[in-house]
Coordinates of C-alpha atoms in Angstrom, one line a residue:
Chain A
M10 CA 0.7 14.3 14.8
R11 CA 0.1 16.4 11.7
T12 CA -3.8 16.9 12.0
E13 CA -3.3 17.5 15.7
A14 CA -1.0 20.3 14.9
M15 CA -3.4 21.8 12.5
L16 CA -6.4 21.7 14.7
E17 CA -4.7 22.5 18.0
G18 CA -3.3 25.6 16.3
S19 CA -6.5 26.7 14.9
A20 CA -8.2 26.3 18.3
K21 CA -6.1 29.1 19.6
T22 CA -7.4 31.7 17.1
A23 CA -6.5 35.1 18.5
P24 CA -9.4 37.5 18.7
G25 CA -7.6 40.0 16.5
H26 CA -6.5 43.6 17.6
N27 CA -9.8 45.2 17.4
G28 CA -9.4 47.1 20.7
G29 CA -12.4 45.3 22.0
T30 CA -13.9 48.7 23.4
T31 CA -16.3 49.5 20.6
R32 CA -19.0 47.0 19.6
R33 CA -19.0 46.4 16.0
T34 CA -21.7 45.3 13.8
L35 CA -21.1 42.0 11.7
A36 CA -20.7 44.0 8.6
G37 CA -18.4 46.4 10.3
K38 CA -16.3 43.3 11.6
V39 CA -16.2 41.9 8.1
I40 CA -14.9 45.3 6.7
F41 CA -12.4 45.6 9.5
H42 CA -10.8 42.2 9.0
L43 CA -10.9 42.5 5.2
R44 CA -9.3 45.9 5.1
R45 CA -6.6 44.8 7.7
D46 CA -5.8 41.3 6.1
L47 CA -7.1 41.7 2.6
L48 CA -3.9 40.4 1.1
L49 CA -4.0 37.2 3.3
Y50 CA -7.6 36.5 2.1
L51 CA -6.6 37.1 -1.5
M52 CA -3.9 34.7 -1.2
L53 CA -6.2 32.0 0.1
I54 CA -8.6 32.3 -2.8
P55 CA -6.7 30.0 -5.2
V56 CA -5.9 27.4 -2.5
L57 CA -9.6 27.2 -1.5
A58 CA -10.6 27.1 -5.1
Y59 CA -8.5 24.2 -5.5
Y60 CA -10.1 22.4 -2.6
V61 CA -13.6 23.4 -3.8
I62 CA -13.0 22.2 -7.3
F63 CA -10.8 19.1 -7.0
V64 CA -11.7 17.8 -3.4
Y65 CA -15.2 19.0 -2.4
K66 CA -16.9 19.2 -5.6
P67 CA -16.2 15.3 -6.2
M68 CA -17.9 14.7 -2.9
G69 CA -21.1 16.0 -4.4
G70 CA -20.3 13.4 -7.1
L71 CA -20.8 10.7 -4.5
A72 CA -24.5 11.3 -5.2
I73 CA -24.2 8.8 -8.0
A74 CA -23.8 5.9 -5.4
F75 CA -27.5 6.3 -5.0
Q76 CA -28.3 6.4 -8.6
D77 CA -28.5 4.2 -11.6
Y78 CA -25.9 6.4 -13.2
S79 CA -25.6 6.8 -16.8
L80 CA -22.6 8.6 -18.2
F81 CA -24.6 10.2 -20.8
K82 CA -27.5 11.4 -18.6
G83 CA -25.2 12.9 -15.8
I84 CA -25.9 13.2 -12.2
R85 CA -28.9 15.3 -13.0
G86 CA -30.6 13.0 -15.5
S87 CA -29.9 9.6 -13.9
E88 CA -32.4 7.9 -12.0
W89 CA -32.3 7.8 -8.1
V90 CA -32.3 4.3 -6.7
G91 CA -31.7 4.7 -3.0
F92 CA -29.5 2.2 -1.5
E93 CA -29.6 -0.3 -4.3
N94 CA -26.0 -0.1 -5.2
F95 CA -25.0 -0.7 -1.6
E96 CA -27.4 -3.6 -1.4
R97 CA -26.1 -5.2 -4.6
F98 CA -22.6 -4.9 -3.2
F99 CA -23.3 -6.1 0.2
R100 CA -25.1 -9.2 -1.3
S101 CA -22.6 -9.9 -3.8
P102 CA -19.8 -12.6 -2.9
Y103 CA -17.3 -9.9 -3.5
F104 CA -18.2 -8.0 -0.3
F105 CA -17.3 -10.8 2.0
R106 CA -14.2 -11.6 0.1
N107 CA -13.0 -7.9 0.1
L108 CA -13.8 -7.6 3.7
K109 CA -11.7 -10.7 4.6
N110 CA -8.9 -9.8 2.6
T111 CA -8.8 -6.2 3.8
V112 CA -9.0 -7.2 7.4
L113 CA -6.5 -10.0 7.0
M114 CA -4.1 -7.8 5.1
N115 CA -4.4 -5.2 7.9
V116 CA -3.8 -7.8 10.7
C117 CA -0.8 -9.2 8.9
Q118 CA 0.5 -5.6 8.6
T119 CA 0.0 -4.8 12.0
L120 CA 1.6 -8.0 13.2
F121 CA 4.5 -8.2 11.0
A122 CA 5.2 -4.9 9.2
F123 CA 4.3 -2.6 12.2
P124 CA 6.9 -3.7 14.5
A125 CA 9.6 -4.0 12.1
P126 CA 10.7 -0.3 12.0
I127 CA 10.4 -0.3 15.9
I128 CA 12.8 -3.3 16.1
L129 CA 15.2 -1.7 13.6
A130 CA 15.3 1.5 15.5
L131 CA 16.0 -0.2 18.9
M132 CA 18.8 -2.2 17.1
L133 CA 20.3 1.0 15.6
N134 CA 20.2 2.5 19.0
E135 CA 22.5 0.1 20.4
V136 CA 25.0 0.7 17.6
R137 CA 27.9 2.9 19.2
N138 CA 29.8 3.4 16.0
Y139 CA 28.2 6.5 14.5
A140 CA 29.6 6.0 11.0
Y141 CA 28.4 2.4 10.8
K142 CA 24.9 3.6 12.1
R143 CA 24.7 6.2 9.4
W144 CA 25.5 3.6 6.6
I145 CA 23.0 1.1 7.8
Q146 CA 20.3 3.9 7.9
T147 CA 21.3 5.3 4.5
L148 CA 20.9 1.7 3.0
T149 CA 17.7 1.0 4.6
Y150 CA 16.1 4.3 3.3
L151 CA 17.2 3.5 -0.1
P152 CA 14.3 1.4 -1.4
Y153 CA 11.8 4.1 -0.1
F154 CA 13.0 6.6 -2.8
V155 CA 12.2 4.2 -5.8
S156 CA 8.6 4.2 -7.1
V157 CA 6.1 1.6 -6.3
V158 CA 6.1 0.7 -10.0
V159 CA 9.8 -0.1 -9.8
V160 CA 9.5 -2.1 -6.6
A161 CA 6.6 -4.0 -8.2
G162 CA 8.8 -4.6 -11.3
I163 CA 11.7 -5.9 -9.3
V164 CA 9.4 -8.0 -7.4
T165 CA 7.6 -9.5 -10.7
N166 CA 11.0 -10.1 -12.3
F167 CA 12.7 -11.7 -9.3
L168 CA 9.7 -14.1 -8.8
A169 CA 9.4 -14.8 -12.5
P170 CA 8.6 -18.5 -13.0
T171 CA 11.6 -19.7 -14.9
N172 CA 14.5 -17.0 -14.9
G173 CA 13.6 -15.1 -11.9
F174 CA 16.3 -14.7 -9.3
I175 CA 14.4 -16.4 -6.5
N176 CA 13.6 -19.3 -8.6
I177 CA 17.2 -19.7 -9.9
V178 CA 18.1 -19.8 -6.2
L179 CA 15.4 -22.4 -5.5
D180 CA 16.6 -24.4 -8.4
K181 CA 20.2 -24.3 -7.4
L182 CA 19.2 -25.5 -4.0
G183 CA 17.5 -28.3 -5.3
F184 CA 13.9 -27.2 -4.9
D185 CA 11.1 -27.0 -7.4
K186 CA 10.4 -23.7 -9.1
I187 CA 7.4 -21.8 -8.0
Y188 CA 5.3 -19.3 -9.9
F189 CA 4.8 -17.1 -6.9
L190 CA 2.6 -14.5 -8.2
T191 CA 0.0 -17.0 -9.4
L192 CA -0.4 -18.5 -5.9
P193 CA -3.2 -16.8 -3.8
E194 CA -1.7 -18.0 -0.7
M195 CA 1.7 -16.2 -1.5
F196 CA 0.1 -12.9 -2.3
R197 CA -0.1 -11.5 1.2
P198 CA 3.6 -12.5 2.3
I199 CA 4.8 -11.1 -1.0
Y200 CA 3.1 -7.9 -0.7
I201 CA 3.9 -7.3 3.0
I202 CA 7.5 -8.3 2.6
S203 CA 8.2 -6.2 -0.5
F204 CA 6.2 -3.1 0.1
D205 CA 5.5 -2.8 3.8
I206 CA 8.8 -4.0 5.0
W207 CA 11.4 -3.9 2.4
Q208 CA 10.4 -0.4 1.0
N209 CA 9.3 1.1 4.4
I210 CA 11.3 -0.3 7.2
G211 CA 14.0 2.4 6.9
I212 CA 11.9 5.4 6.5
G213 CA 9.5 4.1 9.2
A214 CA 12.3 3.8 11.8
I215 CA 13.3 7.5 11.5
I216 CA 10.5 8.6 13.9
Y217 CA 11.3 5.9 16.4
I218 CA 15.1 6.8 16.1
A219 CA 14.1 10.5 16.8
A220 CA 12.0 9.4 20.0
L221 CA 14.9 7.3 21.2
A222 CA 17.3 10.3 20.8
G223 CA 15.0 12.2 23.0
I224 CA 15.3 10.0 25.9
N225 CA 17.3 11.4 28.8
P226 CA 20.8 9.7 28.8
E227 CA 20.8 10.0 32.7
L228 CA 18.1 7.4 32.8
Y229 CA 20.5 5.0 31.1
E230 CA 23.3 5.9 33.2
A231 CA 21.3 5.5 36.4
A232 CA 20.1 2.4 35.4
G233 CA 23.5 1.0 34.5
M234 CA 24.5 2.1 37.9
D235 CA 21.8 0.0 39.4
G236 CA 23.1 -3.0 37.3
A237 CA 20.8 -3.0 34.5
G238 CA 22.0 -4.8 31.4
R239 CA 21.3 -4.0 27.8
W240 CA 18.0 -5.9 27.7
R241 CA 16.7 -4.5 31.1
K242 CA 17.5 -0.9 29.7
M243 CA 15.9 -1.5 26.3
W244 CA 12.8 -3.1 28.1
N245 CA 12.4 -0.7 31.0
I246 CA 13.8 2.7 29.4
S247 CA 13.9 2.7 25.5
L248 CA 10.5 0.9 25.1
P249 CA 8.5 3.0 27.4
G250 CA 10.2 6.1 26.0
I251 CA 8.9 5.5 22.5
M252 CA 5.5 4.2 23.5
P253 CA 3.7 7.4 22.9
T254 CA 5.0 7.4 19.3
V255 CA 4.2 3.7 19.0
L256 CA 0.6 4.3 20.2
I257 CA 0.0 7.3 17.9
L258 CA 1.3 5.4 14.9
L259 CA -0.8 2.4 15.8
L260 CA -3.7 4.7 15.9
L261 CA -3.0 6.0 12.5
N262 CA -2.6 2.3 11.3
I263 CA -6.1 1.5 12.7
S264 CA -7.7 4.5 11.2
N265 CA -6.5 3.4 7.8
F266 CA -7.7 -0.1 8.6
I267 CA -10.5 -0.3 6.0
Q268 CA -8.4 1.5 3.4
V269 CA -5.5 -0.7 1.9
G270 CA -3.7 1.2 -0.7
H271 CA -4.8 0.1 -4.0
E272 CA -1.8 1.4 -6.1
A273 CA 0.7 -1.3 -5.1
I274 CA -1.9 -4.2 -5.2
I275 CA -3.1 -3.3 -8.7
L276 CA 0.4 -3.7 -9.9
L277 CA 0.9 -7.1 -8.5
Y278 CA -2.3 -8.9 -8.5
Q279 CA -3.9 -10.8 -11.3
P280 CA -7.3 -12.8 -11.8
V281 CA -6.0 -16.1 -10.3
T282 CA -4.9 -14.1 -7.1
Y283 CA -8.0 -11.8 -6.6
E284 CA -9.1 -14.5 -4.0
T285 CA -6.7 -13.1 -1.5
A286 CA -5.5 -9.9 -3.2
D287 CA -8.7 -8.1 -3.9
V288 CA -9.6 -5.5 -1.3
F289 CA -12.3 -2.6 -1.3
S290 CA -10.2 -0.2 -3.1
T291 CA -9.0 -2.5 -5.8
Y292 CA -12.5 -3.9 -6.3
A293 CA -13.8 -0.2 -6.6
Y294 CA -11.2 0.5 -9.1
R295 CA -11.9 -2.6 -11.2
T296 CA -15.7 -2.4 -11.1
G297 CA -16.0 1.1 -11.2
L298 CA -13.4 2.2 -13.8
A299 CA -12.2 -0.7 -15.7
Q300 CA -15.7 -2.0 -16.2
G301 CA -17.6 1.2 -16.2
N302 CA -20.1 0.6 -13.2
Y303 CA -19.5 4.0 -11.9
D304 CA -22.4 4.0 -9.5
L305 CA -21.4 0.8 -7.9
G306 CA -17.8 1.7 -7.7
A307 CA -18.8 5.0 -5.9
A308 CA -21.1 3.2 -3.5
V309 CA -18.1 1.0 -2.5
G310 CA -15.7 4.0 -2.3
L311 CA -18.4 5.9 -0.1
F312 CA -18.9 2.8 2.0
T313 CA -15.2 2.4 2.8
N314 CA -14.3 6.2 3.3
T315 CA -17.3 6.5 5.7
V316 CA -16.1 3.5 7.7
G317 CA -12.6 4.8 7.6
L318 CA -13.8 8.2 9.0
V319 CA -15.8 6.5 11.6
L320 CA -12.8 4.4 12.6
V321 CA -10.5 7.6 13.0
V322 CA -13.0 9.2 15.1
I323 CA -13.5 6.2 17.4
A324 CA -9.7 5.4 17.5
N325 CA -9.1 9.1 18.4
W326 CA -11.6 9.1 21.1
V327 CA -10.2 5.7 22.6
S328 CA -6.7 7.1 22.4
R329 CA -7.5 10.4 24.2
R330 CA -9.4 8.6 26.7
F331 CA -6.9 5.8 27.6
A332 CA -3.6 7.3 26.4
G333 CA -4.4 11.0 26.9
N334 CA -3.2 11.8 23.5
G335 CA -4.8 11.7 20.1
L336 CA -4.7 12.9 16.5
W337 CA -6.7 15.9 17.5
Chain B
M15 CA 30.6 -15.0 34.0
S16 CA 28.5 -16.4 31.1
S17 CA 26.2 -13.3 31.3
Q18 CA 29.2 -11.1 31.1
K19 CA 30.2 -12.8 28.0
K20 CA 26.9 -12.5 26.6
K21 CA 27.0 -8.7 27.2
E22 CA 30.1 -8.6 25.2
L23 CA 28.9 -10.4 22.3
F24 CA 25.6 -8.6 21.9
P25 CA 27.0 -5.6 20.1
Y26 CA 28.8 -7.7 17.5
F27 CA 25.7 -9.8 16.9
N28 CA 23.6 -6.7 16.7
A29 CA 25.9 -5.0 14.2
I30 CA 26.1 -8.1 12.1
L31 CA 22.4 -8.6 11.9
L32 CA 21.9 -4.8 11.0
G33 CA 24.6 -5.2 8.3
V34 CA 22.6 -8.3 6.8
L35 CA 19.5 -6.3 6.9
A36 CA 21.1 -3.4 5.2
L37 CA 22.5 -5.5 2.4
C38 CA 19.0 -7.1 1.9
C39 CA 17.9 -3.5 1.0
L40 CA 20.8 -2.9 -1.2
Y41 CA 21.2 -6.4 -2.9
P42 CA 18.2 -6.2 -5.2
F43 CA 19.7 -3.0 -6.8
I44 CA 23.1 -4.7 -7.1
Y45 CA 21.7 -7.7 -8.8
V46 CA 19.6 -5.6 -11.2
L47 CA 22.5 -3.4 -12.0
S48 CA 24.7 -6.3 -12.6
A49 CA 22.1 -8.3 -14.6
S50 CA 21.5 -5.3 -16.9
F51 CA 25.1 -5.3 -17.9
S52 CA 25.2 -9.1 -18.3
S53 CA 24.5 -11.2 -21.2
S54 CA 21.1 -12.5 -21.5
D55 CA 22.3 -16.1 -21.4
S56 CA 24.2 -15.6 -18.2
V57 CA 21.3 -14.1 -16.4
Q58 CA 19.0 -17.1 -17.5
A59 CA 21.5 -19.7 -16.3
G60 CA 21.7 -17.9 -12.9
R61 CA 25.4 -17.0 -13.3
V62 CA 25.0 -13.5 -12.3
W63 CA 25.4 -13.0 -8.6
L64 CA 27.4 -9.9 -7.9
W65 CA 29.4 -8.8 -10.9
P66 CA 28.2 -8.5 -14.3
V67 CA 28.9 -11.7 -16.3
E68 CA 30.0 -11.4 -20.0
A69 CA 29.5 -7.8 -19.7
N70 CA 28.0 -5.7 -22.6
L71 CA 25.9 -2.6 -23.3
E72 CA 23.5 -4.3 -25.5
S73 CA 20.5 -4.1 -23.4
Y74 CA 21.1 -0.3 -22.8
A75 CA 21.3 0.1 -26.6
K76 CA 17.9 -1.4 -26.8
V77 CA 16.6 0.7 -24.1
F78 CA 17.6 3.9 -25.6
E79 CA 16.5 2.8 -29.0
Q80 CA 13.0 3.3 -27.8
K81 CA 11.6 6.7 -28.4
Q82 CA 9.0 6.2 -25.9
I83 CA 11.3 6.0 -22.9
W84 CA 12.8 9.5 -23.8
V85 CA 9.4 10.9 -24.2
S86 CA 8.1 9.8 -21.0
Y87 CA 11.3 10.7 -19.3
G88 CA 10.7 14.3 -20.7
N89 CA 7.2 14.2 -19.5
T90 CA 8.1 13.1 -16.0
L91 CA 10.6 15.9 -15.8
F92 CA 8.0 18.5 -17.0
Y93 CA 5.5 17.3 -14.5
T94 CA 8.0 17.1 -11.7
I95 CA 9.5 20.6 -12.2
A96 CA 6.3 22.4 -13.1
G97 CA 4.1 20.3 -10.7
T98 CA 6.5 21.0 -7.8
A99 CA 6.6 24.9 -8.6
L100 CA 2.9 25.1 -8.7
N101 CA 2.7 22.9 -5.5
L102 CA 5.0 25.3 -3.6
V103 CA 3.5 28.4 -4.6
L104 CA -0.1 27.2 -3.7
T105 CA 1.2 25.7 -0.4
I106 CA 2.8 29.1 0.6
M107 CA -0.3 30.8 -0.4
G108 CA -2.3 28.6 1.9
A109 CA 0.1 28.1 4.8
Y110 CA 1.0 31.8 5.2
P111 CA -2.3 33.3 5.8
L112 CA -3.3 30.3 8.1
S113 CA -0.2 30.9 10.1
K114 CA -1.5 34.2 11.3
R115 CA -3.2 34.0 14.6
R116 CA -5.1 37.2 13.8
L117 CA -6.9 36.0 10.8
A118 CA -10.6 35.9 11.1
G119 CA -12.1 32.6 10.0
R120 CA -8.7 30.9 10.3
T121 CA -10.3 27.8 12.4
A122 CA -13.0 27.2 9.7
I123 CA -10.7 27.5 6.9
G124 CA -8.2 25.3 8.7
F125 CA -10.8 22.6 9.3
F126 CA -12.1 22.9 5.7
I127 CA -8.6 21.9 4.6
A128 CA -7.7 19.4 7.4
F129 CA -11.0 17.6 6.9
T130 CA -9.9 16.4 3.4
I131 CA -7.2 14.2 5.1
L132 CA -10.0 12.3 6.9
F133 CA -12.6 12.0 4.2
G134 CA -12.5 12.2 0.3
A135 CA -14.7 11.6 -2.5
G136 CA -12.9 8.5 -3.6
L137 CA -11.7 7.2 -6.9
I138 CA -14.7 7.2 -9.0
P139 CA -16.2 10.6 -8.4
S140 CA -12.8 12.1 -8.7
Y141 CA -12.4 10.5 -12.1
L142 CA -15.9 11.8 -13.2
N143 CA -14.9 15.2 -12.0
Y144 CA -11.9 15.2 -14.3
K145 CA -14.0 14.2 -17.1
D146 CA -16.6 17.0 -16.2
L147 CA -13.8 19.5 -16.1
G148 CA -12.6 18.4 -19.5
L149 CA -9.3 17.2 -18.1
M150 CA -9.2 13.8 -19.6
D151 CA -5.8 13.2 -21.4
S152 CA -4.6 16.5 -20.4
R153 CA -1.3 17.5 -18.7
W154 CA -3.3 20.0 -16.7
A155 CA -5.0 17.2 -14.9
I156 CA -1.6 15.9 -13.6
L157 CA -0.5 19.4 -12.5
F158 CA -3.8 20.6 -10.9
G159 CA -4.9 17.3 -9.7
G160 CA -2.8 17.1 -6.6
A161 CA -2.0 20.9 -6.5
V162 CA -1.9 21.1 -2.7
S163 CA -1.4 18.4 -0.1
A164 CA -3.2 19.3 3.1
M165 CA -0.3 17.4 5.0
N166 CA 2.5 19.6 3.7
L167 CA 0.3 22.8 4.0
I168 CA 0.0 22.0 7.7
I169 CA 3.6 21.2 8.0
L170 CA 4.6 24.6 6.5
R171 CA 1.8 26.5 8.5
T172 CA 3.1 25.0 11.8
F173 CA 6.7 26.0 10.8
L174 CA 5.7 29.5 9.8
Q175 CA 3.6 29.8 13.0
E176 CA 6.8 29.5 15.0
I177 CA 8.6 32.4 13.4
P178 CA 8.2 35.3 16.0
E179 CA 5.4 37.7 15.2
E180 CA 7.8 40.6 16.3
L181 CA 9.5 40.3 12.9
E182 CA 6.4 41.1 11.1
E183 CA 5.7 43.9 13.3
S184 CA 9.1 45.4 13.1
A185 CA 9.2 45.1 9.3
K186 CA 5.9 46.9 9.1
I187 CA 7.2 49.8 11.2
D188 CA 10.2 49.9 8.7
G189 CA 7.3 50.5 6.1
A190 CA 7.4 47.1 4.5
H191 CA 4.1 45.9 3.0
D192 CA 2.7 42.4 3.3
W193 CA 4.1 41.0 0.0
R194 CA 7.5 42.1 0.9
I195 CA 7.2 40.8 4.5
L196 CA 6.4 37.4 3.1
W197 CA 9.1 37.4 0.5
Q198 CA 11.9 39.0 2.4
V199 CA 11.4 37.9 5.8
Y200 CA 9.2 34.8 6.1
L201 CA 10.4 32.8 2.9
P202 CA 14.0 33.1 3.6
L203 CA 13.6 32.0 7.2
S204 CA 11.4 29.0 6.1
R205 CA 14.0 27.7 3.7
P206 CA 14.5 24.4 5.3
A207 CA 10.8 23.7 5.5
L208 CA 10.3 24.8 2.0
A209 CA 13.2 22.4 0.9
T210 CA 11.6 19.5 2.7
I211 CA 8.1 19.8 1.4
G212 CA 9.4 20.7 -2.1
L213 CA 11.3 17.4 -1.9
F214 CA 8.2 15.5 -0.8
Y215 CA 6.2 17.0 -3.7
A216 CA 9.0 16.4 -6.2
V217 CA 9.6 12.8 -5.3
G218 CA 5.8 12.3 -5.4
H219 CA 5.6 13.7 -8.8
W220 CA 8.6 11.6 -10.0
N221 CA 7.0 8.4 -8.6
S222 CA 3.5 8.8 -9.3
Y223 CA 1.7 6.7 -11.8
F224 CA -1.9 5.9 -10.8
M225 CA -3.7 9.1 -11.6
A226 CA -1.5 9.4 -14.8
M227 CA -2.5 5.9 -15.8
I228 CA -6.2 6.4 -15.4
L229 CA -6.4 10.0 -17.0
L230 CA -3.8 10.1 -19.8
R231 CA -4.4 8.2 -23.0
S232 CA -1.8 9.7 -25.4
E233 CA 1.6 8.1 -25.3
S234 CA 3.1 11.5 -25.9
K235 CA 1.9 12.7 -22.5
I236 CA 2.4 9.8 -20.2
P237 CA 5.0 9.9 -17.4
L238 CA 7.8 7.4 -17.1
Q239 CA 6.2 5.4 -14.3
V240 CA 3.1 4.6 -16.6
Y241 CA 5.7 3.3 -19.2
L242 CA 7.6 1.4 -16.8
N243 CA 4.4 -0.3 -15.6
K244 CA 4.0 -1.6 -19.2
I245 CA 7.5 -2.8 -19.6
I246 CA 8.8 -4.0 -16.2
V247 CA 5.6 -5.0 -14.3
Q248 CA 3.2 -6.2 -17.2
L249 CA 6.2 -7.5 -19.0
Q250 CA 4.9 -6.2 -22.3
V251 CA 7.8 -6.2 -24.8
P252 CA 8.1 -2.8 -26.5
E253 CA 7.2 -2.9 -30.1
E254 CA 10.6 -1.8 -31.2
I255 CA 12.2 -4.6 -29.5
K256 CA 9.7 -7.1 -30.9
K257 CA 10.8 -6.2 -34.3
T258 CA 14.3 -7.2 -33.8
M259 CA 13.2 -10.4 -31.9
D260 CA 12.0 -11.9 -35.1
V261 CA 15.5 -11.5 -36.4
M262 CA 17.2 -12.9 -33.3
P263 CA 15.7 -14.7 -30.3
Y264 CA 16.2 -12.3 -27.6
S265 CA 15.1 -12.7 -24.0
P266 CA 13.6 -9.4 -22.4
E267 CA 15.2 -9.8 -18.8
T268 CA 18.2 -7.7 -19.4
V269 CA 16.4 -5.1 -21.2
I270 CA 14.0 -4.8 -18.3
Y271 CA 16.7 -4.7 -15.7
A272 CA 18.3 -2.1 -17.8
T273 CA 15.1 0.0 -18.0
I274 CA 14.9 -0.3 -14.1
I275 CA 18.4 1.1 -13.9
V276 CA 17.8 3.8 -16.4
A277 CA 14.5 4.8 -14.4
I278 CA 16.2 5.0 -11.0
V279 CA 19.5 6.5 -11.9
P280 CA 18.4 10.1 -11.4
I281 CA 16.9 9.4 -7.8
I282 CA 20.0 7.3 -6.9
L283 CA 22.1 10.4 -8.0
V284 CA 20.4 12.9 -6.0
Y285 CA 19.7 10.5 -3.1
P286 CA 22.8 11.5 -1.0
M287 CA 21.6 15.1 -1.2
I288 CA 18.0 14.6 -0.5
Q289 CA 18.2 12.0 2.0
K290 CA 19.1 14.5 4.9
H291 CA 16.2 16.9 4.0
F292 CA 13.8 13.9 3.7
V293 CA 14.6 12.6 7.2
K294 CA 14.1 16.1 8.6
G295 CA 10.9 16.4 6.8
V296 CA 9.5 13.0 8.2
M297 CA 10.4 14.4 11.6
I298 CA 8.8 17.7 11.2
G299 CA 5.8 16.2 9.8
S300 CA 5.4 13.6 12.5
L301 CA 6.8 15.2 15.7
K302 CA 5.6 18.7 15.7
G303 CA 2.1 18.0 17.0

């Protein structure tokens, strides 16, 4: 995948055209490369400056996770308290709730949202009418292009207690109206259906469609000759053909396991649904930014990001070991 | 016999199911559009299904009455155009040198950048960093905050790497210097990749709300999405409409739907043009590994 491309490419760094006959000193080498590629290095400076200032420097700011941080005293003036913030978080009732919600959200996503684009791609693959296929694809990409805020707005208004579209339909069908967004048990289905499935099914299918297009058509012909029907072909040719792609995406999914995006959840949840909706990232946002517990919020962030990193490394190792293919 | 029949039925069944699915993706937009043109009463009574009922432009008049929507629209345009330009320049400046296999230190620099995909400081330290830099409530925060995406940089670098090195060598023999080689050889050749990542960046700017929400205070600087969040998600009735509500009882639904339409019209208009590039981008980004 993307990271793999990065690291794989980097590994093949050519030694450069230094002739290799004369042994140079380190300083000599540096001068040689600087003179030859000065412009390239100069070009990199603003980019590296960006990464240093906006990405790496805040990592230093993670130190406040180990402090009793005061905005006025800053990192230098605040008192060090070791793992106190982490202990506070792990002991609080929120830790278990966040863990449960994060894991459950991910399990539901993997079970229901992850297969959805695969199924869509397999179904599209069976469509012979090219124009019809294009239309379906175009319409299913559409929700991806509107913002999370607009999707949340549509969801909020469609599910509104009295005049929302869904409740009007329920009413006409003779059911009671439901105030969906205040019911904790409805949060996960609402979130997964609207953001993970409705908004992303089309765009998610692209990569599988590409993988399906890469399968040798002779395989299908040969199978047809042997009397295989549609299902057999799908099961024995299409599915194995996209399996590597499925595995890589599943791997990415697992590596994001602890980080459920906060942007969309923050838009839809409310205090009555925190019970099922609150995950690590939303808790870090709420406690850290909204309530000003910067140190605690940073500790929660450091915890999830570290676990996330460890999960990527493990998932990658497992994948390389058993599927022979990883992110790097 | 029966299995023969099943085989013939399947394509129709499949096509119908796909059609239903595509309509599910489209219908909410149709409903929002029709509701925005309908009378408030007909929306509340559930009489709107497909076409506008008692069509009128009142809710649009109310949307356009609010100065704030124009202000935030303008801000979003600014952030999208200036931000994307900055993104592209910096991404090229990062990707081009890293695409040269001869560049000493390439592996280390590549890792320095790729690592940020795997691990980041998180929300709070980033927020405090903006504070330290004096970028609170500043337009610069929105422009600089996500000035380079490591993913896009890697996509472009991979693309540039595949352009044969002989082109560079022959240009050098012809006496071109490095800038000129980049400008006249590499950039024209990478137009498809640039269009793709430019689109990723632009759509990202157009749709982004979270950092703007936490970093910007003044209403004169907030982008459209932050404004939308207030109106269509938190359902806060805009002040200017509240004033008229005292005079005439008014339900905000149709205004909200009109606001949604106003917000997505530009994307829907350019959608047919950008769709193709976007699809290509998703594939470059995911399959080139």
